[in-house]
Coordinates of C-alpha atoms in Angstrom, one line a residue:
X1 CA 168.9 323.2 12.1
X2 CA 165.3 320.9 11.7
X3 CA 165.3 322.8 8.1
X4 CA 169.0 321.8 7.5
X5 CA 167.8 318.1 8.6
X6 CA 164.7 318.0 6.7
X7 CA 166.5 319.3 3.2
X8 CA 168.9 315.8 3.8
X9 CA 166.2 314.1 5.2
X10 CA 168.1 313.4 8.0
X11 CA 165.7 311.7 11.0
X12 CA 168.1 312.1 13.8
X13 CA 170.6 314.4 15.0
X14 CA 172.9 313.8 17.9
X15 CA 175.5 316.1 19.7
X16 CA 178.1 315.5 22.6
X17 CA 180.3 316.8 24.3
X18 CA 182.6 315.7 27.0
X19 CA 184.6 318.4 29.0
X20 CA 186.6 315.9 30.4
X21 CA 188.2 314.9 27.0
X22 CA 187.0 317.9 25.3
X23 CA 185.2 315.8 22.8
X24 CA 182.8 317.4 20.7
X25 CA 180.6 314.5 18.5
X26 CA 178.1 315.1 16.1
X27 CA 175.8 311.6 14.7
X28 CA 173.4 312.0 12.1
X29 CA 171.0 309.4 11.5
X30 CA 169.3 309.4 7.9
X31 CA 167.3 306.0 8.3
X32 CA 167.1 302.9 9.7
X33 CA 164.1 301.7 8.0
X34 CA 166.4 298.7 6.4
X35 CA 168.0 298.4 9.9
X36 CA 170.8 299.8 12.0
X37 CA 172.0 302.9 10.1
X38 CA 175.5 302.6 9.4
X39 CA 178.5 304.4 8.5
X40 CA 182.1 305.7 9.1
X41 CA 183.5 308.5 11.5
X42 CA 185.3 311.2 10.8
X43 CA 188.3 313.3 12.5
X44 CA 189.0 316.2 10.8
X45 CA 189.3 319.8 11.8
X46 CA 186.0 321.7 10.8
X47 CA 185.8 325.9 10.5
X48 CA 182.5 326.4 13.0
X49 CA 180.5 323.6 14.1
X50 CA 178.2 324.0 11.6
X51 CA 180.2 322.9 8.8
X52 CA 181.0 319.5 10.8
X53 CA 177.1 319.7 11.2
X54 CA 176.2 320.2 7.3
X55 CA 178.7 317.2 6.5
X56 CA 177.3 314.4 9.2
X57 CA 173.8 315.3 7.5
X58 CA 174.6 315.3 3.7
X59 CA 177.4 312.2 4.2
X60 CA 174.4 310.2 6.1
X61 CA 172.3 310.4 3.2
X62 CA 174.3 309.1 0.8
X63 CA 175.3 306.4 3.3
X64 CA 171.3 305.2 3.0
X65 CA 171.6 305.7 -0.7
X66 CA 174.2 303.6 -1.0
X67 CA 173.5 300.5 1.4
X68 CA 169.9 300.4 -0.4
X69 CA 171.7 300.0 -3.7
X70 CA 174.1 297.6 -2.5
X71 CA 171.5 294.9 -1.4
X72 CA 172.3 295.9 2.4
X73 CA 170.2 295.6 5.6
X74 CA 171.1 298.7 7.2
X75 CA 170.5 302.7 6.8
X76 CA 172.2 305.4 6.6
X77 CA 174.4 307.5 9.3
X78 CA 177.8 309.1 9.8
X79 CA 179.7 310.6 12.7
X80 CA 181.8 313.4 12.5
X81 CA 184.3 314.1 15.3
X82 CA 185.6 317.8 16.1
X83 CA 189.6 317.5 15.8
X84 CA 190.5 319.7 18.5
X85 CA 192.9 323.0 17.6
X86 CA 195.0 322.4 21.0
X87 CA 196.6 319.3 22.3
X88 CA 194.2 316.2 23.0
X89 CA 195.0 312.5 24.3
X90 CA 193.4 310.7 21.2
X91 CA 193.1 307.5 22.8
X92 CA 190.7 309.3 25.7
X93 CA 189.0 310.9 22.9
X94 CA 187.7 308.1 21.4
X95 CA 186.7 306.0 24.7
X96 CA 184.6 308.8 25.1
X97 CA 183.2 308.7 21.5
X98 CA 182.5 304.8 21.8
X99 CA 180.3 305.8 25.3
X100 CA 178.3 307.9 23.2
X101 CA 177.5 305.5 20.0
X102 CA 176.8 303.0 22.5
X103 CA 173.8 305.5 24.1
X104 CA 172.0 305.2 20.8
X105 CA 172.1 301.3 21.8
X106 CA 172.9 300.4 18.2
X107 CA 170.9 302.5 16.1
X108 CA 174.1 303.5 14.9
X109 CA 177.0 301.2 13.6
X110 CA 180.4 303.3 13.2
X111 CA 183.3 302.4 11.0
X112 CA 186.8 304.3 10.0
X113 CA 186.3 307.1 7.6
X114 CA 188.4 310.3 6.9
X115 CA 191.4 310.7 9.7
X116 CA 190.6 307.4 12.2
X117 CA 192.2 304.4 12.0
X118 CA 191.8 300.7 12.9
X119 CA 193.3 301.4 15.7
X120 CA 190.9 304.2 16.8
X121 CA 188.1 301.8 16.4
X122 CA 189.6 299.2 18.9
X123 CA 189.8 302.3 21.4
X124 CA 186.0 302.6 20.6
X125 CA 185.5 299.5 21.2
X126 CA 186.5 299.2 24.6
X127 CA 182.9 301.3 25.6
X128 CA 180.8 300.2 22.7
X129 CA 179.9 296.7 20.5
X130 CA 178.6 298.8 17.5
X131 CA 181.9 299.5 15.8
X132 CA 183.3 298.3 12.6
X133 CA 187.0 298.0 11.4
X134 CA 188.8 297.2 14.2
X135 CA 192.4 295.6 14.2
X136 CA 190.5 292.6 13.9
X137 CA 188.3 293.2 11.1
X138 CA 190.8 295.1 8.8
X139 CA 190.7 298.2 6.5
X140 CA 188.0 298.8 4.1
X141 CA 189.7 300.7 2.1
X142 CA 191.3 297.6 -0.4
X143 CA 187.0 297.1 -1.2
X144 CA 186.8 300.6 -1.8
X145 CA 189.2 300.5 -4.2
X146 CA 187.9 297.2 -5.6
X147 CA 184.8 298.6 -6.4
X148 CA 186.0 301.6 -8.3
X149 CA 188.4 299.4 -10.4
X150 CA 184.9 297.6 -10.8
X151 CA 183.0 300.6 -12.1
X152 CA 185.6 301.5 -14.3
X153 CA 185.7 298.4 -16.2
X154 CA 181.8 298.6 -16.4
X155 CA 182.0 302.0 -17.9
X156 CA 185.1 301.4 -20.2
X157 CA 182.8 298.3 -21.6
X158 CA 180.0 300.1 -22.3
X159 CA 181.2 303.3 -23.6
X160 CA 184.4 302.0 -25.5
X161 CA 183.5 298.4 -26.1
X162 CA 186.3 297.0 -24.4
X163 CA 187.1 294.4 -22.2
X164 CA 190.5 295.8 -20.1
X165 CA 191.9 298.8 -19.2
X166 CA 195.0 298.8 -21.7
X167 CA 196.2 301.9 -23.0
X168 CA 193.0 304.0 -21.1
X169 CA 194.3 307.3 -19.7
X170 CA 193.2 308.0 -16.6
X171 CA 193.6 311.0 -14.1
X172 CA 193.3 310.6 -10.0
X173 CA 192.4 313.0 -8.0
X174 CA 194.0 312.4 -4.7
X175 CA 196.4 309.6 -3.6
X176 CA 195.3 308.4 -0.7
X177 CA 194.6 304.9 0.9
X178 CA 192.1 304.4 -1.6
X179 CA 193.5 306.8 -4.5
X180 CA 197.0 304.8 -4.5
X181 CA 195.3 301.8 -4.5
X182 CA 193.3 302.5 -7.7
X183 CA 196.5 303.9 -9.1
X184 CA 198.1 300.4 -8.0
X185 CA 195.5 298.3 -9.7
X186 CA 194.8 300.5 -13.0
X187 CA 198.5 300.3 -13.6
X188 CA 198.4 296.8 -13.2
X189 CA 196.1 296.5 -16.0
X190 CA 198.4 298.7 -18.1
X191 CA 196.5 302.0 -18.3
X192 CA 198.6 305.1 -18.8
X193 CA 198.2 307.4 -15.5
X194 CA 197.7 311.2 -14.7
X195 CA 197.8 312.2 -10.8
X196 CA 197.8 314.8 -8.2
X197 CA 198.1 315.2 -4.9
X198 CA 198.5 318.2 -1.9
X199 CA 200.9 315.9 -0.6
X200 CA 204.0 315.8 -3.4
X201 CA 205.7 313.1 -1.9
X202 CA 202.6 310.7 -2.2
X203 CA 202.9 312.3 -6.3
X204 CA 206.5 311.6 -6.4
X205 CA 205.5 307.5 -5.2
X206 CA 202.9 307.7 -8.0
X207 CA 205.6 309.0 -11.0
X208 CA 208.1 306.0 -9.7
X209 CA 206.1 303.0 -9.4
X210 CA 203.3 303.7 -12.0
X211 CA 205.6 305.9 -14.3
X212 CA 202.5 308.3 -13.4
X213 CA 202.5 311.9 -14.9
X214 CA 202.3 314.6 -12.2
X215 CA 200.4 317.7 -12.4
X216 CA 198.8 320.5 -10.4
X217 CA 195.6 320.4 -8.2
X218 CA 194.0 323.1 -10.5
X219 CA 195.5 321.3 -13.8
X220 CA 194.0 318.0 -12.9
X221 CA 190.4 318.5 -14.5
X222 CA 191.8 319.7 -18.2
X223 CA 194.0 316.6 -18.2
X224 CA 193.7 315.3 -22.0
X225 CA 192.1 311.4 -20.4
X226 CA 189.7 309.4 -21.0
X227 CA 188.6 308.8 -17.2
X228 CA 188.3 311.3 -14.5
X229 CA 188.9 309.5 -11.0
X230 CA 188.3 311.7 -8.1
X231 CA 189.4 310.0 -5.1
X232 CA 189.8 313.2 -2.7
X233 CA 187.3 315.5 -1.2
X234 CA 183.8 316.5 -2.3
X235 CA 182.3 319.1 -4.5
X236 CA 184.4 318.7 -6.9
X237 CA 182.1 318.8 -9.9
X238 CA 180.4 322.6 -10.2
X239 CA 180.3 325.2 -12.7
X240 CA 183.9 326.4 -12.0
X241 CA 185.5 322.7 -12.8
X242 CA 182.9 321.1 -15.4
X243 CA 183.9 323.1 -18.4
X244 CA 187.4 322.2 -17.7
X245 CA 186.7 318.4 -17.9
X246 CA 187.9 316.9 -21.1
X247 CA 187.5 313.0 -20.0
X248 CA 184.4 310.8 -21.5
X249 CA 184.0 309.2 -18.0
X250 CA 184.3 310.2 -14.7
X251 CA 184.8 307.4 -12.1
X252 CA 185.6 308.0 -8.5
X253 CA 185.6 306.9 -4.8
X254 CA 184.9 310.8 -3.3
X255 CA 182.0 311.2 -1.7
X256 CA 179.4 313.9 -2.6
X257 CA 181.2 314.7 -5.8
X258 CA 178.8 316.8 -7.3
X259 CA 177.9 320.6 -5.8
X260 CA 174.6 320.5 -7.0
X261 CA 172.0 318.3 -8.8
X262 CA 172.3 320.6 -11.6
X263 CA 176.3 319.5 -12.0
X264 CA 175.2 316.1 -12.8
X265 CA 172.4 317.2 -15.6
X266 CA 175.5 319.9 -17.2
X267 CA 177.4 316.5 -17.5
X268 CA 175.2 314.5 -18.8
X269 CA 174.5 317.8 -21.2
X270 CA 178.2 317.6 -21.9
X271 CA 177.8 313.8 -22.9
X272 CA 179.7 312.9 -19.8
X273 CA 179.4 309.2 -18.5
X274 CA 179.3 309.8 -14.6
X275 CA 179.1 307.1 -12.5
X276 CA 177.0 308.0 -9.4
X277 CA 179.5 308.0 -6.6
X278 CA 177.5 306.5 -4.3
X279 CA 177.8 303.6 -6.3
X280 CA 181.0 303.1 -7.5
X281 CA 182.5 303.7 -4.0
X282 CA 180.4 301.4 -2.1
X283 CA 182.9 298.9 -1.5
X284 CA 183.8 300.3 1.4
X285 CA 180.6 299.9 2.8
X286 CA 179.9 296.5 2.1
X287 CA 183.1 295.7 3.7
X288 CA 181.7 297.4 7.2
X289 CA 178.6 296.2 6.8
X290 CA 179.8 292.4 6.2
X291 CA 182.7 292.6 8.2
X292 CA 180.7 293.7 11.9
X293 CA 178.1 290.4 10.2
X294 CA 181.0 288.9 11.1
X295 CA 181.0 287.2 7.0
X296 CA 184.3 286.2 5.7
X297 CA 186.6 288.0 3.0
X298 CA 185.4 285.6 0.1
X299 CA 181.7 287.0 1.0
X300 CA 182.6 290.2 1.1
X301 CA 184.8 290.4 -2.0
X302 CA 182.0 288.8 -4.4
X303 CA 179.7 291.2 -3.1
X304 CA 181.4 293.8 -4.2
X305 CA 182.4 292.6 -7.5
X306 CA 178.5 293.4 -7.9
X307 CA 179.1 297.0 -8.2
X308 CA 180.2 296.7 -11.8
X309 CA 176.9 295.0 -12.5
X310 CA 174.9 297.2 -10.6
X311 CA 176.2 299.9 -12.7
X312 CA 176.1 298.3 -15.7
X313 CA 172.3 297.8 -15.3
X314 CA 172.1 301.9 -14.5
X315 CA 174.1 302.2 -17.7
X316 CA 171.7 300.1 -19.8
X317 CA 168.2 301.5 -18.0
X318 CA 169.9 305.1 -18.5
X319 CA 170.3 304.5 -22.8
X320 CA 166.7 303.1 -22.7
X321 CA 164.8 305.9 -20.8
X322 CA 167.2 308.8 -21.9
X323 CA 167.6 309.5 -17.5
X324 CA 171.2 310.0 -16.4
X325 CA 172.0 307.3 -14.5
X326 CA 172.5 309.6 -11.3
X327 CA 169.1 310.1 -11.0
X328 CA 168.3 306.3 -12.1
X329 CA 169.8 305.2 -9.0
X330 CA 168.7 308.3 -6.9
X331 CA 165.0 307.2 -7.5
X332 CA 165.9 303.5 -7.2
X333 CA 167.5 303.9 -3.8
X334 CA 164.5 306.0 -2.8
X335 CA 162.1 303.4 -4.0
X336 CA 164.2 301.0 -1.8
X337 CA 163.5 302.9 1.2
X338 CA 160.3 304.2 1.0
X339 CA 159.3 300.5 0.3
X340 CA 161.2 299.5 3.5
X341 CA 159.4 302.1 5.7
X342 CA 156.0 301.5 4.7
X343 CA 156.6 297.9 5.4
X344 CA 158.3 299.0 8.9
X345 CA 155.0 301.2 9.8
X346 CA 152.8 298.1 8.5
X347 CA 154.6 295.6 10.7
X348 CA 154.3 298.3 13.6
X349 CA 150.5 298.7 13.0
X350 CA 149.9 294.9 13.3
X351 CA 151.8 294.4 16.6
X352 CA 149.3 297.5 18.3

């Protein structure tokens, strides 16, 4: 486990569990050298417990990746809960989960993520004050969506020189809050759609209100675009699927998109624009972040109309130093938060 947390560099691990409910809570803490950590929490169904355990640590450090890069004053954590294979009373469930986040006496700020709801986070908190997107605050993933509309135009400017989205072809992977949202807004703008989807009727939505073509999960990566949009589950860029790709640019709001390191170099190899996703999906984020500031929506939309310069300057550092802009931003985030720790163990020094 300690070598599973050091390889994600992963300061803090927490586990729960509550007979009672029969919840079973994992919180990983990456750093709080910027301040609280912060990030969403997810309720999904896991195979063992060590899977739920692998996720928490990698999704926490791209959490701290991606507030450094977005300018905000928080690290990186995420919270996974168990979803239980026998009946459970959710709204019990999650009282219980807000009692434990509020033990780390707001180390930790938690948010929606994969399979909670607004609604879950007002159950949460009931029993804990460090919780974003309540009923109250909203759903972040409009921002999410936002800012991947926002990388997109970026890249489309800098690879094809132009200035809207008309006639670009672009495939999504996964239609989901977020996924159907960037299908909304990129049809909008009048590019010409490829989708898929486990769910067919979400793909059947897509084909009738964005005259969307429909194709298989395995089909989706030889689609003949311009822009690949992942907007599902992780991992999704490896050996297997990279050879397949046929678009200049991929663009997405997954997390953890690539397998490997190496996946990122064999696109850049393959003269692949890939826009870290880290970046590009960090809407989401700054909404959570923002929101529990208690900042209004005008704040919080102009910050995240940022992403497309952030990624811009990536785009222009990357042509000028010949490094892919994944690992631009990697070392910049770094940078960010090795800064902020020695200046954390400097401050600490002077008050003893």
């Amino acid at each position: 486990m300690f070598t599973q947390m050091e390889y994600n560099g992963v300061s803090d691990l927490s586990l729960h569990q509550d007979p009672i409910t029969g919840l079973h809570a994992i919180i990983a803490i990456h750093s709080t050298a910027l301040g609280p950590a912060i990030g969403g929490c997810r309720f999904i169904e896991y195979p063992t417990t060590n899977d739920a355990i692998q996720d928490a640590l990698r999704l926490a450090k791209g959490m701290s990746y991606k507030a450094a890069l977005a300018g905000l004053p928080h690290g990186g954590g995420k919270s996974v809960i168990i979803k239980p294979n026998k009946p459970f009373d959710r709204t019990a469930l999650m009282r219980s989960f807000g009692c434990f986040v509020e033990q780390l006496n707001g180390r930790y700020i938690t948010a929606m993520d994969s399979g909670t709801l607004t609604t879950d986070m007002d159950v949460i908190a009931e029993s804990s004050r460090w919780v974003s997107c309540t009923s109250a605050d909203g759903d972040p993933s409009a921002f999410t969506s936002l800012g991947v509309i926002e990388g997109i135009k970026a890249a489309v400017r800098h690879l094809f020189g132009k200035d809207n989205l008309e006639g670009i072809r672009v495939s999504i992977q996964g239609l989901g809050h977020v996924g159907m949202a960037v299908a909304s807004h990129l049809s909008m703008e009048g590019a010409h759609l490829t989708v898929t989807d486990i769910n067919t009727q979400r793909m059947r939505i897509a084909i009738e209100e964005f005259n969307a073509k429909a194709v298989s999960t395995e089909d989706i990566y030889a689609a003949d675009v311009d822009i690949f949009c992942p907007c599902g589950l992780g991992a999704i860029l490896n050996h297997k699927t990279i050879p397949l790709i046929k678009a200049q640019i991929i663009a997405g709001s997954a997390n953890n998109q690539l397998l490997e390191p190496q996946d990122g170099y064999a696109l850049a190899q393959k003269g692949i624009l890939y826009l870290p996703d880290y970046v590009i999906n960090s809407g989401g984020l700054i909404f959570v972040a923002l929101a529990h500031a208690n900042e209004d929506q005008q704040t919080i939309y102009h910050q995240v109309l940022n992403i497309g310069h952030t990624l811009t300057r990536l785009f222009t550092e990357s042509q000028a130093s010949g490094i892919p802009p994944f690992i631009l931003a990697n070392q910049q985030a770094e940078a960010i938060l090795a800064n902020a720790a020695s200046l954390s163990k400097t401050h600490q020094r002077s008050i003893v």
